[in-house]
Short mmCIF file of C-alpha atoms and ligand atoms in Angstrom, two decimals:
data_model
loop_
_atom_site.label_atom_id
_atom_site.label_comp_id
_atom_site.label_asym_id
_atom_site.label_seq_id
_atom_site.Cartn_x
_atom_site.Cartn_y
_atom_site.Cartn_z
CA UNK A 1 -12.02 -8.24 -0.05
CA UNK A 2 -11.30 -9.57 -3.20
CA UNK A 3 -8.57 -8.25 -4.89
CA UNK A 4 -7.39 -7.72 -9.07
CA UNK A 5 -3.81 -6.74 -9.22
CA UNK A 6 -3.27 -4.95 -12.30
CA UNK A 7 0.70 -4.86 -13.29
CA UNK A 8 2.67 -4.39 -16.74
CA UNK A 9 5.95 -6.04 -15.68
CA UNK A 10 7.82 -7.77 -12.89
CA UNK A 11 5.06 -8.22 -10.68
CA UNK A 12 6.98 -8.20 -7.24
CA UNK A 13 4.41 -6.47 -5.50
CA UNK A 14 2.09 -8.77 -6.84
CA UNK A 15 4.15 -11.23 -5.21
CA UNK A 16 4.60 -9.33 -1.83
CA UNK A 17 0.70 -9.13 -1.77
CA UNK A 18 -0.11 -12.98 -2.70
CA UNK A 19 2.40 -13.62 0.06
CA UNK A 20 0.47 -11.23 2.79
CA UNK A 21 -2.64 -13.20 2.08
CA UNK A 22 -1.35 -16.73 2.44
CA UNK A 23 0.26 -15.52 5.75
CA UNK A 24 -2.85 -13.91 6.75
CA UNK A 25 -1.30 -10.62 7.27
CA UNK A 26 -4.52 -9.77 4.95
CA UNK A 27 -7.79 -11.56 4.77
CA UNK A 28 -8.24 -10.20 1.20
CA UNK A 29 -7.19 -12.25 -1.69
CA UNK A 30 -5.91 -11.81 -5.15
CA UNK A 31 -8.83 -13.44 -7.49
CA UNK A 32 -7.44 -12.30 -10.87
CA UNK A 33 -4.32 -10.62 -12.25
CA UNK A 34 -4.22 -8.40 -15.29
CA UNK A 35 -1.55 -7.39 -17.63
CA UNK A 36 -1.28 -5.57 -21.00
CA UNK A 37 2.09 -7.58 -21.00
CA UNK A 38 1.41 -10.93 -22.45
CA UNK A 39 5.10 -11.73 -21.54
CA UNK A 40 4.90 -10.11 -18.04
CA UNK A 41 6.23 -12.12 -14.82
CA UNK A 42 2.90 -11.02 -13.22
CA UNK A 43 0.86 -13.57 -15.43
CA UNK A 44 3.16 -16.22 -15.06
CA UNK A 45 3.48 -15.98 -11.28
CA UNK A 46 -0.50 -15.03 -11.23
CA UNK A 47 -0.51 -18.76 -12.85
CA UNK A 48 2.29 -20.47 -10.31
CA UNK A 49 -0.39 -19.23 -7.32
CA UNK A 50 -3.01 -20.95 -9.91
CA UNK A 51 -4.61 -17.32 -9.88
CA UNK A 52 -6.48 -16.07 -13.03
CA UNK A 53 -4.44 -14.63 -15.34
CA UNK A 54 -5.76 -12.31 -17.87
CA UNK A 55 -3.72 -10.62 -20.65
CA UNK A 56 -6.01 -7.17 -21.33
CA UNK A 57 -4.62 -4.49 -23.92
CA UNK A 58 -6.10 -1.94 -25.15
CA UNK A 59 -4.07 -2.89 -28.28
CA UNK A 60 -6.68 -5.99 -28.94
CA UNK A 61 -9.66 -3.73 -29.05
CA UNK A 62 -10.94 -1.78 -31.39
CA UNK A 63 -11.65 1.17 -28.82
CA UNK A 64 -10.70 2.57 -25.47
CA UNK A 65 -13.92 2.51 -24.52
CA UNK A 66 -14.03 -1.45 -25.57
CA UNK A 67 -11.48 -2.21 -23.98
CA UNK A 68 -13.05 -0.57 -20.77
CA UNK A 69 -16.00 -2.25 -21.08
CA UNK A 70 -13.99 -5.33 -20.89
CA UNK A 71 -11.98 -4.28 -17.79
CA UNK A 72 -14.99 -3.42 -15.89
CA UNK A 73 -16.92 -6.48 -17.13
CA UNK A 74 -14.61 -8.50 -15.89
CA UNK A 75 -14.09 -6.56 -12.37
CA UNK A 76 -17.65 -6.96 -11.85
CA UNK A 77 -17.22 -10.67 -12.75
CA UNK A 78 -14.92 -11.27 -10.01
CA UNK A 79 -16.40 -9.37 -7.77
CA UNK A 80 -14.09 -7.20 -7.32
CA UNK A 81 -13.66 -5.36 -3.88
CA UNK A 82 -10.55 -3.18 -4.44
CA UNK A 83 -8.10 -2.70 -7.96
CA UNK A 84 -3.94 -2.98 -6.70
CA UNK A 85 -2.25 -1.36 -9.58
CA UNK A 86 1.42 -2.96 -8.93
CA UNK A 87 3.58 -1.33 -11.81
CA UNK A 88 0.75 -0.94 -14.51
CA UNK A 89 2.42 1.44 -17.09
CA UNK A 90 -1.05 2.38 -18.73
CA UNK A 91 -3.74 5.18 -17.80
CA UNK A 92 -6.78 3.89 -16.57
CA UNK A 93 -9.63 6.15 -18.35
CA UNK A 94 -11.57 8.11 -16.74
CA UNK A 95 -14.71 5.91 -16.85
CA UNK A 96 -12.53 3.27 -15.24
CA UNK A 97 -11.33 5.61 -12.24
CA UNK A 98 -15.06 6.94 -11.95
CA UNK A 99 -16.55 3.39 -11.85
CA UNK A 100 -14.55 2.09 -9.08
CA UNK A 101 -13.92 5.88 -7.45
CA UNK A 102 -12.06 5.13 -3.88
CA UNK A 103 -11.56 1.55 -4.87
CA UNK A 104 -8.47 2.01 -6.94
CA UNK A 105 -5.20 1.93 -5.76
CA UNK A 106 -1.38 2.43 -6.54
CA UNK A 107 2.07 2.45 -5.38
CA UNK A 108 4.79 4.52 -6.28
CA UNK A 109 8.16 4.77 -5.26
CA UNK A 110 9.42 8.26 -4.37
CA UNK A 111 7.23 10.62 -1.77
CA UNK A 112 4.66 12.09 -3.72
CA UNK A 113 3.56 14.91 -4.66
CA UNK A 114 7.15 14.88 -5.51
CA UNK A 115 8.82 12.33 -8.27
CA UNK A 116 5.44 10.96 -9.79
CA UNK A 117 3.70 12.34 -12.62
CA UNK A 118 3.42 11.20 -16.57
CA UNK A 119 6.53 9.25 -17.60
CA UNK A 120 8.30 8.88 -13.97
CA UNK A 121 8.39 4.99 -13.41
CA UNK A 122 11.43 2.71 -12.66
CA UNK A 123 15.03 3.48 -12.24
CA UNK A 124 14.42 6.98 -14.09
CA UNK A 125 12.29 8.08 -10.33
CA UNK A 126 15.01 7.31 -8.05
CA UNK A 127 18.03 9.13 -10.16
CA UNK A 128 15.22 12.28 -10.36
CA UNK A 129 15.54 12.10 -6.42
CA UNK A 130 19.15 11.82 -6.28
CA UNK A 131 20.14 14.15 -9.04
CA UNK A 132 17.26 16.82 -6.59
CA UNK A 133 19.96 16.47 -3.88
CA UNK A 134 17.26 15.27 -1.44
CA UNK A 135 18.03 13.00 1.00
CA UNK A 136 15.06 11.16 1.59
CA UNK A 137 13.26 8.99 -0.56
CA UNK A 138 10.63 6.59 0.05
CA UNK A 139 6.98 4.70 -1.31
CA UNK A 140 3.78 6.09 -1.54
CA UNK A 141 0.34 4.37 -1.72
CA UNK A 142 -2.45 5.95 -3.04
CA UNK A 143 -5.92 6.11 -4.57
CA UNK A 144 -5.83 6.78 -7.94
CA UNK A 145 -7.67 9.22 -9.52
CA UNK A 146 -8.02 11.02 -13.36
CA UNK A 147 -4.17 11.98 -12.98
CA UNK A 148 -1.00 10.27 -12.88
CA UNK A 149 -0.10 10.00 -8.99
CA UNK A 150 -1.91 12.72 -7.72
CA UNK A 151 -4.71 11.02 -5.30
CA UNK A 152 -5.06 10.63 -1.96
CA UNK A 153 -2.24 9.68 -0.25
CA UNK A 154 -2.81 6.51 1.84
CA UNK A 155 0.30 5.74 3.56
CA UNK A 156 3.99 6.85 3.39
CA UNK A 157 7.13 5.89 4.63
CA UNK A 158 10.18 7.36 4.28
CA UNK A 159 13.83 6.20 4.16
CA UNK A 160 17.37 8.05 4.40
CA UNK A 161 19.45 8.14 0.77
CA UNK A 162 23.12 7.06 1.44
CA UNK A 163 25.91 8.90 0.79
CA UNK A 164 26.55 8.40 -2.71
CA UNK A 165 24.36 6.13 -3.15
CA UNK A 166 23.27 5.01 -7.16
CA UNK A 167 19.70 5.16 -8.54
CA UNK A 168 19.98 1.09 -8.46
CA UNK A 169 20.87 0.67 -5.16
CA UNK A 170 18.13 3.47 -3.98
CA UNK A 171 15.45 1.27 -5.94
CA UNK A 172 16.16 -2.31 -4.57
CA UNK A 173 16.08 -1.05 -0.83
CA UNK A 174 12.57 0.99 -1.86
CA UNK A 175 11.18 -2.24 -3.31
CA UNK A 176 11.92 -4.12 -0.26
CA UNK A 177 9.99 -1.47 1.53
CA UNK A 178 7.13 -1.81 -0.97
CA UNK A 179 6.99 -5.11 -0.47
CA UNK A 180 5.73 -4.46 3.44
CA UNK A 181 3.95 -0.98 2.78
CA UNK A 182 1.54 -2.46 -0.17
CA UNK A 183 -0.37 -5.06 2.00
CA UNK A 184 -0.37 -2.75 5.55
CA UNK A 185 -2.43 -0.18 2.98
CA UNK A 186 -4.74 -2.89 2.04
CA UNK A 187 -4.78 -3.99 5.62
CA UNK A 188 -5.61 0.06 6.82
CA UNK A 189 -8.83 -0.45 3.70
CA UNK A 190 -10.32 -3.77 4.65
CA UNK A 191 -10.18 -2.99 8.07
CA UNK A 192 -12.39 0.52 7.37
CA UNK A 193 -9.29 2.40 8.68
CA UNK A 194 -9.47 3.69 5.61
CA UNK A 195 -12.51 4.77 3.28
C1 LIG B 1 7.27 -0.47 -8.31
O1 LIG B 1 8.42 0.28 -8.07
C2 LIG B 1 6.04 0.37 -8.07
O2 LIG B 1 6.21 1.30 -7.05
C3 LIG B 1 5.86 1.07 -9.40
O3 LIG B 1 6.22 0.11 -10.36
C4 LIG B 1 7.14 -0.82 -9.78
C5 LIG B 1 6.57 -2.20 -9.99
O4 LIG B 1 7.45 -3.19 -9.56
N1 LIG B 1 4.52 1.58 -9.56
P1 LIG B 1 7.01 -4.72 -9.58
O5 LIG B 1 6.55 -5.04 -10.99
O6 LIG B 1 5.93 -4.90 -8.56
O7 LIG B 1 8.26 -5.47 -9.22
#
């Protein structure tokens, strides 16, 4: 399949997934990266891996609905199979999600239906889960749909919170699990595991 990672920041899953592919752990491959972040780590690794590397904001369009034209012109362009949101901190519209419905996916890093929703990204997820008094955490994949991190689940895994442990520490050992979770859920797709 070929793949567009969409990401806003950091771009480590980006990196976990561009990784999977050279190792063959997945046949798919990223063609093109996109970020509203001109600054973003995701372009400039996108570039190191001489991927594509397309800054798209809505901010540089007159329109949402400009702006998605360009986003789906350029998915069709590349040919793309399946959309890897890795960290994107915009809303796709709903013309977006509808255009490529089942072929849209995200990660998150808590167990949803729990911890996700409008406004829960980063650090602020795992002290939600810790301040709960929960003692299990862990990533979700998922399809994405015309809400914040309420599609279909794809895959979970979960992990045991440490005594006392900080919101910090919680998120570096939950990226490290990311890291192996995002490709097996491309893996479970391109293999028709999952539809
Ligand atoms: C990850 O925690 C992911 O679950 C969430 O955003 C973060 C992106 O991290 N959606 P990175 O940019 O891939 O390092």
């Amino acid at each position: 399949m070929n793949l567009c990672v969409i990401a806003s920041g950091k771009g480590s899953n980006l990196k976990a997934i561009i990784k999977a592919s050279e190792k063959k752990i997945i046949d798919s491959k990223v063609v093109v990266v996109i970020s509203n972040n001109s600054g973003s780590e995701a372009l400039q690794t996108a570039r190191k891996n001489k991927i594509p590397a397309i800054h798209l904001s809505a901010k540089l369009f007159q329109s949402q609905s400009e702006f998605d034209s360009a986003l789906l012109e350029l998915l069709r362009k590349c040919k793309i199979d399946l959309v890897c949101l890795a960290g994107y901190l915009k809303k796709l519209s709903p013309r977006v999600v509808k255009s490529y419905k089942n072929k849209i996916i995200n990660i998150h890093p808590a167990l949803l239906p729990a911890f996700g929703g409008d406004g829960m990204f980063g650090v602020k997820v795992h002290q939600s889960v810790i301040d709960s008094g929960n003692k299990i955490s862990g990533v979700t994949v998922h399809f994405v749909d015309e809400e914040y991190d309420k599609g279909k689940i794809i895959l979970q895994k979960r992990i045991n919170i440490k005594k006392n442990e900080d919101a910090v520490s919680l998120e570096k050992r939950i990226r490290r699990i990311e890291h192996k979770i995002y490709p097996k859920a491309i893996r479970l797709i391109e293999t028709g595991k999952v539809k």
